[in-house]
Amino acid sequence: MLIKRKSIEADANTKSGPGKPARKVKYAPVTLSEMDGVRYLHFGTEWVQGAMRLRKPDWIELEYAQQMMAWMLFLHDPAHIVQLGLGTGALTKFAYRRFADARVTAVELNPSVIAICRSMFKLPPDDERLSVLEMDALDYVGDAAHRGTIDALQVDLYDATARGPVLDTPEFYRACADCLRDNGIMTVNLFGDHPSFAKNLKAMRFAFPTVLALPEVHDGNVVAIAFKNPPTLDFAALHERAAEIVAATKLPAKSWVNGIKAGAKQ
């Protein structure tokens, strides 16, 4: 049974008393900074919520975000890729450009984030393949219509405080698993040096039979990879696939294989 839990910003701002309408949701301010040709997204704090290199708007600039694509080692032709938490749209743009036959869906609660991605981060307009939905991620994965429909699910759900993912319960991750097809894979951005890390890994392992963590980057970010069904870890084949990814995209896929190998030994 899915326990309903809204994201922190939504829950904190929609409470109402008897006979009173729900208050309008208030979000942290969406702000920008630029340095050395890179534009950064913030939610009113110094925490970076995403980045885009101005001369390469479709490139995935941050290393942890590159690692979020590690599912490419196992899935060659995904039909449906979903991003929970839009950020600067880096993963959504990359998936949309790279996988021309795939549907790409992004789910974002804050309308200002969607607007600034359109205006300042080169996010293309919706079309027959791309859908950007203004809604709570928990509502999306809790919708029975989405069960068994996703090949690759990328979860990057942080608020302005960046204390850890705002959705982190076993029930949430169970709902994520239910949305995946049999060979589906979920990647999640975590903070390795924060108490939320162990909590999230435990919750993921409640819902997924195999969860591996890649090496920490950016002084804290750790990407976890969760498999709907246990994978076959043929490292020779994975290195071959990594070489194909590097040649096609220039993403550092060989390091992903090494990270998976290290995680599998833990």
C-alpha angles and dihedrals in degrees: 000000000000114000108216113237124165121209116272096256094047096045094047093053108039101059115125136182130230110306092001124117118239113270119247113265113259119206133195110264116271109231137175138214133180132206133164094351095311124114116210132200121219135175095225094295138079091263111113113230095181145329142219129195104227095220092046106037095167094050119102101239104185120070096223089053089051088054089054085071092060089111085078087079089068105025116058102172111022116186097200128026120185129193120198107201113025101214107170091335092251096137093039093051093046094049091046093052098039101045103048095177097047131095111233122202127184122192118202129166099198113074091200090061091053091048095049092047088056095046104033108019102046096245105169121233121266116274138158090301104031124064125173109192125199100215145102114284091225091057090050097053091039092059110105089213089070097053113123094001105105129081100181123023119189116194121195107153115162132146128208093283093056091208093142138303111322090222112049112137127122087244092056093050091045088056089050090052091049090056093056126090117239093273093037125137132203125202121195132191111227138170108245096197096047130088088242090069098071091040092054095045090051091049092048092050088054089060104030130050094216127034122169129182123216121218117285119265136179092032094292116009115119122180116212121203117208123190124207087214127018109276129227104244102207098165095190089056091043091054089051090050090047090055089054091051092049092050093048101039110010089233113145094249095152089067089053090059091050089049093050090049091052092046093050090058094055 
